[in-house]
Amino acid sequence: MSTPLPADRRTLIADTAIGLVAEAGLRGLTHRAVDGAAGLPAGSTSYYFRTRTALIAACYQRLAELDLADVDDGSPPGSAPPALAVMPDRDAAAAALAGLLYRWLTVGRERQLARFELSLEAARNPELQADLHRAGQGARVRAAGIAAALGSDRPEEAAELLVAWTEGLLYDRLAGALARSRPAPDLAELTAVARRMLAAALADPA
């Protein structure tokens, strides 16, 4: 029977793999490349994650952990508003959501690009679909809790809209056709966008 694997080594490997995908795309994700970039002995990554599919699944889990940690922190660089998950009103929630978007469009940019690339792999590999689904559930549960706290009668539906709009905005501004020509992210503009997203998601259905 194998010895339990230390969580810190798994985290190092997942973080390194995410960084490689951000830098070189999925073509740069190999067990050997992760070993080298992480400074680990040859064969370490394949010891913990025998297949490339298992390695990508570990990336999904780690990305979800990091994104949820950002949601719970809820602060743009240089400021410290309350966490998004405990917003007292819509204006505060819009400010926190804008801070989250700002973080992911700036200091978290590479991680989000890697997340998009890794997520697309599940569309081609049925073995990864369950792992991606599990990783994505945390964000939806958290969004539903926020929607309920803000007075939504249908928090799950509101959460689906908020997650979809957030994903669409991130993709458009990080990888869309106009991504390179857009001005730098602006917190005030993102706050206005977040306010509109929340208002629409929380509105009574027609």
PDB file of C-alpha atoms in Angstrom:
ATOM      1  CA  MET A   1       0.000   0.000   0.000  1.00  0.00           C
ATOM      2  CA  SER A   2       1.432   3.398  -0.993  1.00  0.00           C
ATOM      3  CA  THR A   3       2.296   6.093   1.529  1.00  0.00           C
ATOM      4  CA  PRO A   4      -0.172   9.035   1.609  1.00  0.00           C
ATOM      5  CA  LEU A   5       0.988  11.851  -0.655  1.00  0.00           C
ATOM      6  CA  PRO A   6       1.896  15.159   0.986  1.00  0.00           C
ATOM      7  CA  ALA A   7      -0.523  17.909   0.082  1.00  0.00           C
ATOM      8  CA  ASP A   8       2.238  20.519  -0.253  1.00  0.00           C
ATOM      9  CA  ARG A   9       3.958  18.581  -3.050  1.00  0.00           C
ATOM     10  CA  ARG A  10       0.668  18.156  -4.891  1.00  0.00           C
ATOM     11  CA  THR A  11      -0.001  21.885  -4.580  1.00  0.00           C
ATOM     12  CA  LEU A  12       3.456  22.749  -5.876  1.00  0.00           C
ATOM     13  CA  ILE A  13       2.938  20.517  -8.891  1.00  0.00           C
ATOM     14  CA  ALA A  14      -0.537  21.910  -9.629  1.00  0.00           C
ATOM     15  CA  ASP A  15       0.639  25.526  -9.282  1.00  0.00           C
ATOM     16  CA  THR A  16       3.599  24.851 -11.549  1.00  0.00           C
ATOM     17  CA  ALA A  17       1.396  23.133 -14.126  1.00  0.00           C
ATOM     18  CA  ILE A  18      -0.995  26.094 -14.149  1.00  0.00           C
ATOM     19  CA  GLY A  19       1.945  28.445 -14.661  1.00  0.00           C
ATOM     20  CA  LEU A  20       3.221  26.399 -17.585  1.00  0.00           C
ATOM     21  CA  VAL A  21      -0.196  26.449 -19.261  1.00  0.00           C
ATOM     22  CA  ALA A  22      -0.412  30.213 -18.748  1.00  0.00           C
ATOM     23  CA  GLU A  23       2.997  30.629 -20.366  1.00  0.00           C
ATOM     24  CA  ALA A  24       2.929  28.119 -23.210  1.00  0.00           C
ATOM     25  CA  GLY A  25      -0.594  26.715 -23.487  1.00  0.00           C
ATOM     26  CA  LEU A  26      -1.486  23.066 -23.157  1.00  0.00           C
ATOM     27  CA  ARG A  27       1.333  22.099 -25.508  1.00  0.00           C
ATOM     28  CA  GLY A  28       3.734  23.090 -22.735  1.00  0.00           C
ATOM     29  CA  LEU A  29       2.121  20.839 -20.135  1.00  0.00           C
ATOM     30  CA  THR A  30       4.157  17.656 -19.732  1.00  0.00           C
ATOM     31  CA  HIS A  31       5.230  15.750 -16.664  1.00  0.00           C
ATOM     32  CA  ARG A  32       8.873  16.408 -17.478  1.00  0.00           C
ATOM     33  CA  ALA A  33       8.259  20.135 -17.931  1.00  0.00           C
ATOM     34  CA  VAL A  34       6.500  20.348 -14.556  1.00  0.00           C
ATOM     35  CA  ASP A  35       9.369  18.516 -12.857  1.00  0.00           C
ATOM     36  CA  GLY A  36      11.882  20.945 -14.344  1.00  0.00           C
ATOM     37  CA  ALA A  37       9.920  24.116 -13.647  1.00  0.00           C
ATOM     38  CA  ALA A  38       9.138  23.035 -10.068  1.00  0.00           C
ATOM     39  CA  GLY A  39      12.722  22.002  -9.346  1.00  0.00           C
ATOM     40  CA  LEU A  40      11.668  18.442  -8.579  1.00  0.00           C
ATOM     41  CA  PRO A  41      13.548  15.218  -9.321  1.00  0.00           C
ATOM     42  CA  ALA A  42      12.666  13.624 -12.649  1.00  0.00           C
ATOM     43  CA  GLY A  43       9.587  11.442 -12.351  1.00  0.00           C
ATOM     44  CA  SER A  44       8.070  13.323  -9.397  1.00  0.00           C
ATOM     45  CA  THR A  45       5.034  14.637 -11.262  1.00  0.00           C
ATOM     46  CA  SER A  46       4.240  11.265 -12.788  1.00  0.00           C
ATOM     47  CA  TYR A  47       4.517   9.709  -9.311  1.00  0.00           C
ATOM     48  CA  TYR A  48       1.771  11.951  -7.960  1.00  0.00           C
ATOM     49  CA  PHE A  49      -0.314  12.224 -11.146  1.00  0.00           C
ATOM     50  CA  ARG A  50       0.211   9.208 -13.348  1.00  0.00           C
ATOM     51  CA  THR A  51      -1.513  10.574 -16.438  1.00  0.00           C
ATOM     52  CA  ARG A  52      -1.869  13.943 -18.119  1.00  0.00           C
ATOM     53  CA  THR A  53      -5.615  13.715 -17.437  1.00  0.00           C
ATOM     54  CA  ALA A  54      -4.963  13.346 -13.711  1.00  0.00           C
ATOM     55  CA  LEU A  55      -2.591  16.316 -13.823  1.00  0.00           C
ATOM     56  CA  ILE A  56      -5.197  18.502 -15.545  1.00  0.00           C
ATOM     57  CA  ALA A  57      -7.836  17.409 -13.029  1.00  0.00           C
ATOM     58  CA  ALA A  58      -5.489  18.537 -10.248  1.00  0.00           C
ATOM     59  CA  CYS A  59      -5.202  21.895 -11.980  1.00  0.00           C
ATOM     60  CA  TYR A  60      -8.999  22.236 -12.015  1.00  0.00           C
ATOM     61  CA  GLN A  61      -9.148  21.616  -8.279  1.00  0.00           C
ATOM     62  CA  ARG A  62      -6.326  24.041  -7.531  1.00  0.00           C
ATOM     63  CA  LEU A  63      -7.778  26.777  -9.750  1.00  0.00           C
ATOM     64  CA  ALA A  64     -11.117  26.445  -7.971  1.00  0.00           C
ATOM     65  CA  GLU A  65      -9.389  26.745  -4.586  1.00  0.00           C
ATOM     66  CA  LEU A  66      -7.521  29.883  -5.644  1.00  0.00           C
ATOM     67  CA  ASP A  67     -10.567  31.528  -7.211  1.00  0.00           C
ATOM     68  CA  LEU A  68     -12.732  30.864  -4.157  1.00  0.00           C
ATOM     69  CA  ALA A  69      -9.991  32.255  -1.924  1.00  0.00           C
ATOM     70  CA  ASP A  70     -10.134  35.438  -4.018  1.00  0.00           C
ATOM     71  CA  VAL A  71     -13.929  35.556  -3.662  1.00  0.00           C
ATOM     72  CA  ASP A  72     -13.642  35.251   0.112  1.00  0.00           C
ATOM     73  CA  ASP A  73     -10.967  37.928   0.231  1.00  0.00           C
ATOM     74  CA  GLY A  74     -12.958  40.221  -2.042  1.00  0.00           C
ATOM     75  CA  SER A  75     -10.366  42.981  -2.258  1.00  0.00           C
ATOM     76  CA  PRO A  76      -8.583  44.593  -5.182  1.00  0.00           C
ATOM     77  CA  PRO A  77      -4.841  45.210  -4.783  1.00  0.00           C
ATOM     78  CA  GLY A  78      -4.187  47.933  -2.259  1.00  0.00           C
ATOM     79  CA  SER A  79      -7.585  47.889  -0.563  1.00  0.00           C
ATOM     80  CA  ALA A  80      -9.535  45.753   1.853  1.00  0.00           C
ATOM     81  CA  PRO A  81     -13.345  45.895   1.554  1.00  0.00           C
ATOM     82  CA  PRO A  82     -15.373  43.137   3.236  1.00  0.00           C
ATOM     83  CA  ALA A  83     -15.383  39.706   1.620  1.00  0.00           C
ATOM     84  CA  LEU A  84     -17.823  39.279  -1.257  1.00  0.00           C
ATOM     85  CA  ALA A  85     -19.557  36.418   0.542  1.00  0.00           C
ATOM     86  CA  VAL A  86     -20.759  38.673   3.386  1.00  0.00           C
ATOM     87  CA  MET A  87     -21.946  41.745   1.504  1.00  0.00           C
ATOM     88  CA  PRO A  88     -24.595  43.765   3.384  1.00  0.00           C
ATOM     89  CA  ASP A  89     -26.122  45.454   0.311  1.00  0.00           C
ATOM     90  CA  ARG A  90     -25.960  45.631  -3.471  1.00  0.00           C
ATOM     91  CA  ASP A  91     -23.631  48.617  -3.654  1.00  0.00           C
ATOM     92  CA  ALA A  92     -21.099  46.903  -1.424  1.00  0.00           C
ATOM     93  CA  ALA A  93     -21.523  43.670  -3.392  1.00  0.00           C
ATOM     94  CA  ALA A  94     -20.943  45.534  -6.669  1.00  0.00           C
ATOM     95  CA  ALA A  95     -17.773  47.095  -5.268  1.00  0.00           C
ATOM     96  CA  ALA A  96     -16.492  43.702  -4.123  1.00  0.00           C
ATOM     97  CA  LEU A  97     -17.369  42.010  -7.417  1.00  0.00           C
ATOM     98  CA  ALA A  98     -15.601  44.796  -9.285  1.00  0.00           C
ATOM     99  CA  GLY A  99     -12.556  44.287  -7.077  1.00  0.00           C
ATOM    100  CA  LEU A 100     -12.613  40.592  -7.892  1.00  0.00           C
ATOM    101  CA  LEU A 101     -12.846  41.274 -11.632  1.00  0.00           C
ATOM    102  CA  TYR A 102     -10.065  43.836 -11.377  1.00  0.00           C
ATOM    103  CA  ARG A 103      -7.833  41.328  -9.599  1.00  0.00           C
ATOM    104  CA  TRP A 104      -8.459  38.661 -12.230  1.00  0.00           C
ATOM    105  CA  LEU A 105      -7.847  41.085 -15.091  1.00  0.00           C
ATOM    106  CA  THR A 106      -4.561  42.318 -13.614  1.00  0.00           C
ATOM    107  CA  VAL A 107      -2.499  40.352 -11.095  1.00  0.00           C
ATOM    108  CA  GLY A 108      -4.570  37.197 -11.730  1.00  0.00           C
ATOM    109  CA  ARG A 109      -4.575  37.504 -15.506  1.00  0.00           C
ATOM    110  CA  GLU A 110      -2.265  34.576 -16.272  1.00  0.00           C
ATOM    111  CA  ARG A 111      -4.147  32.232 -13.976  1.00  0.00           C
ATOM    112  CA  GLN A 112      -7.463  33.049 -15.636  1.00  0.00           C
ATOM    113  CA  LEU A 113      -6.010  32.489 -19.101  1.00  0.00           C
ATOM    114  CA  ALA A 114      -4.717  29.114 -17.956  1.00  0.00           C
ATOM    115  CA  ARG A 115      -8.149  28.298 -16.541  1.00  0.00           C
ATOM    116  CA  PHE A 116      -9.813  28.961 -19.884  1.00  0.00           C
ATOM    117  CA  GLU A 117      -7.305  26.765 -21.725  1.00  0.00           C
ATOM    118  CA  LEU A 118      -7.619  23.942 -19.239  1.00  0.00           C
ATOM    119  CA  SER A 119     -11.419  24.142 -19.203  1.00  0.00           C
ATOM    120  CA  LEU A 120     -11.595  23.718 -22.966  1.00  0.00           C
ATOM    121  CA  GLU A 121      -9.744  20.427 -22.646  1.00  0.00           C
ATOM    122  CA  ALA A 122     -12.757  18.936 -20.858  1.00  0.00           C
ATOM    123  CA  ALA A 123     -14.874  19.588 -23.954  1.00  0.00           C
ATOM    124  CA  ARG A 124     -12.581  17.214 -25.846  1.00  0.00           C
ATOM    125  CA  ASN A 125     -11.871  14.696 -23.102  1.00  0.00           C
ATOM    126  CA  PRO A 126     -14.938  13.084 -21.479  1.00  0.00           C
ATOM    127  CA  GLU A 127     -12.730  11.766 -18.644  1.00  0.00           C
ATOM    128  CA  LEU A 128     -12.251  15.351 -17.438  1.00  0.00           C
ATOM    129  CA  GLN A 129     -15.842  16.535 -17.534  1.00  0.00           C
ATOM    130  CA  ALA A 130     -16.757  15.335 -14.042  1.00  0.00           C
ATOM    131  CA  ASP A 131     -13.628  16.938 -12.572  1.00  0.00           C
ATOM    132  CA  LEU A 132     -14.388  20.268 -14.233  1.00  0.00           C
ATOM    133  CA  HIS A 133     -18.008  20.078 -13.048  1.00  0.00           C
ATOM    134  CA  ARG A 134     -16.917  19.504  -9.451  1.00  0.00           C
ATOM    135  CA  ALA A 135     -14.430  22.349  -9.647  1.00  0.00           C
ATOM    136  CA  GLY A 136     -17.075  24.731 -10.978  1.00  0.00           C
ATOM    137  CA  GLN A 137     -19.706  23.903  -8.378  1.00  0.00           C
ATOM    138  CA  GLY A 138     -17.995  25.848  -5.628  1.00  0.00           C
ATOM    139  CA  ALA A 139     -18.298  29.153  -7.468  1.00  0.00           C
ATOM    140  CA  ARG A 140     -21.983  28.574  -8.168  1.00  0.00           C
ATOM    141  CA  VAL A 141     -22.765  27.636  -4.583  1.00  0.00           C
ATOM    142  CA  ARG A 142     -20.951  30.744  -3.364  1.00  0.00           C
ATOM    143  CA  ALA A 143     -22.741  32.946  -5.920  1.00  0.00           C
ATOM    144  CA  ALA A 144     -26.111  31.503  -4.889  1.00  0.00           C
ATOM    145  CA  GLY A 145     -25.384  32.321  -1.260  1.00  0.00           C
ATOM    146  CA  ILE A 146     -24.534  35.891  -2.185  1.00  0.00           C
ATOM    147  CA  ALA A 147     -27.696  36.210  -4.287  1.00  0.00           C
ATOM    148  CA  ALA A 148     -29.829  34.873  -1.448  1.00  0.00           C
ATOM    149  CA  ALA A 149     -28.243  37.298   1.019  1.00  0.00           C
ATOM    150  CA  LEU A 150     -29.073  40.138  -1.368  1.00  0.00           C
ATOM    151  CA  GLY A 151     -32.749  39.162  -1.468  1.00  0.00           C
ATOM    152  CA  SER A 152     -33.061  36.924  -4.528  1.00  0.00           C
ATOM    153  CA  ASP A 153     -36.097  34.639  -4.543  1.00  0.00           C
ATOM    154  CA  ARG A 154     -34.312  32.352  -7.020  1.00  0.00           C
ATOM    155  CA  PRO A 155     -30.681  32.406  -5.904  1.00  0.00           C
ATOM    156  CA  GLU A 156     -29.578  29.425  -8.007  1.00  0.00           C
ATOM    157  CA  GLU A 157     -30.869  31.060 -11.191  1.00  0.00           C
ATOM    158  CA  ALA A 158     -29.272  34.373 -10.232  1.00  0.00           C
ATOM    159  CA  ALA A 159     -26.002  32.541  -9.538  1.00  0.00           C
ATOM    160  CA  GLU A 160     -25.989  30.923 -12.966  1.00  0.00           C
ATOM    161  CA  LEU A 161     -26.375  34.347 -14.575  1.00  0.00           C
ATOM    162  CA  LEU A 162     -23.690  35.961 -12.441  1.00  0.00           C
ATOM    163  CA  VAL A 163     -21.182  33.180 -13.119  1.00  0.00           C
ATOM    164  CA  ALA A 164     -21.935  33.181 -16.848  1.00  0.00           C
ATOM    165  CA  TRP A 165     -21.633  36.969 -17.145  1.00  0.00           C
ATOM    166  CA  THR A 166     -18.446  37.018 -15.096  1.00  0.00           C
ATOM    167  CA  GLU A 167     -16.921  34.302 -17.256  1.00  0.00           C
ATOM    168  CA  GLY A 168     -17.990  36.087 -20.435  1.00  0.00           C
ATOM    169  CA  LEU A 169     -16.556  39.413 -19.302  1.00  0.00           C
ATOM    170  CA  LEU A 170     -13.246  37.830 -18.316  1.00  0.00           C
ATOM    171  CA  TYR A 171     -12.944  35.932 -21.575  1.00  0.00           C
ATOM    172  CA  ASP A 172     -13.830  38.984 -23.663  1.00  0.00           C
ATOM    173  CA  ARG A 173     -11.266  41.179 -21.937  1.00  0.00           C
ATOM    174  CA  LEU A 174      -8.496  38.630 -21.657  1.00  0.00           C
ATOM    175  CA  ALA A 175      -8.779  36.654 -24.879  1.00  0.00           C
ATOM    176  CA  GLY A 176     -11.513  38.174 -27.059  1.00  0.00           C
ATOM    177  CA  ALA A 177     -11.000  39.835 -30.415  1.00  0.00           C
ATOM    178  CA  LEU A 178     -10.673  43.297 -28.841  1.00  0.00           C
ATOM    179  CA  ALA A 179      -8.670  42.237 -25.783  1.00  0.00           C
ATOM    180  CA  ARG A 180      -5.412  43.814 -26.966  1.00  0.00           C
ATOM    181  CA  SER A 181      -7.005  47.104 -27.960  1.00  0.00           C
ATOM    182  CA  ARG A 182      -9.048  47.676 -24.819  1.00  0.00           C
ATOM    183  CA  PRO A 183      -7.865  50.224 -22.257  1.00  0.00           C
ATOM    184  CA  ALA A 184      -6.371  48.970 -19.003  1.00  0.00           C
ATOM    185  CA  PRO A 185      -8.911  47.677 -16.475  1.00  0.00           C
ATOM    186  CA  ASP A 186     -10.529  50.496 -14.541  1.00  0.00           C
ATOM    187  CA  LEU A 187     -12.036  49.835 -11.131  1.00  0.00           C
ATOM    188  CA  ALA A 188     -14.720  52.523 -11.436  1.00  0.00           C
ATOM    189  CA  GLU A 189     -15.874  51.193 -14.813  1.00  0.00           C
ATOM    190  CA  LEU A 190     -15.893  47.629 -13.510  1.00  0.00           C
ATOM    191  CA  THR A 191     -17.952  48.732 -10.503  1.00  0.00           C
ATOM    192  CA  ALA A 192     -20.582  50.189 -12.833  1.00  0.00           C
ATOM    193  CA  VAL A 193     -20.594  46.953 -14.846  1.00  0.00           C
ATOM    194  CA  ALA A 194     -20.864  44.851 -11.686  1.00  0.00           C
ATOM    195  CA  ARG A 195     -23.777  46.968 -10.467  1.00  0.00           C
ATOM    196  CA  ARG A 196     -25.635  46.334 -13.716  1.00  0.00           C
ATOM    197  CA  MET A 197     -24.888  42.609 -13.580  1.00  0.00           C
ATOM    198  CA  LEU A 198     -26.227  42.325 -10.052  1.00  0.00           C
ATOM    199  CA  ALA A 199     -29.328  44.365 -10.828  1.00  0.00           C
ATOM    200  CA  ALA A 200     -30.149  42.173 -13.815  1.00  0.00           C
ATOM    201  CA  ALA A 201     -29.407  38.877 -12.050  1.00  0.00           C
ATOM    202  CA  LEU A 202     -31.498  39.820  -9.013  1.00  0.00           C
ATOM    203  CA  ALA A 203     -34.446  41.257 -10.979  1.00  0.00           C
ATOM    204  CA  ASP A 204     -37.771  39.430 -10.881  1.00  0.00           C
ATOM    205  CA  PRO A 205     -38.053  37.084 -13.898  1.00  0.00           C
ATOM    206  CA  ALA A 206     -40.411  38.227 -16.650  1.00  0.00           C
TER     207      ALA A 206
END
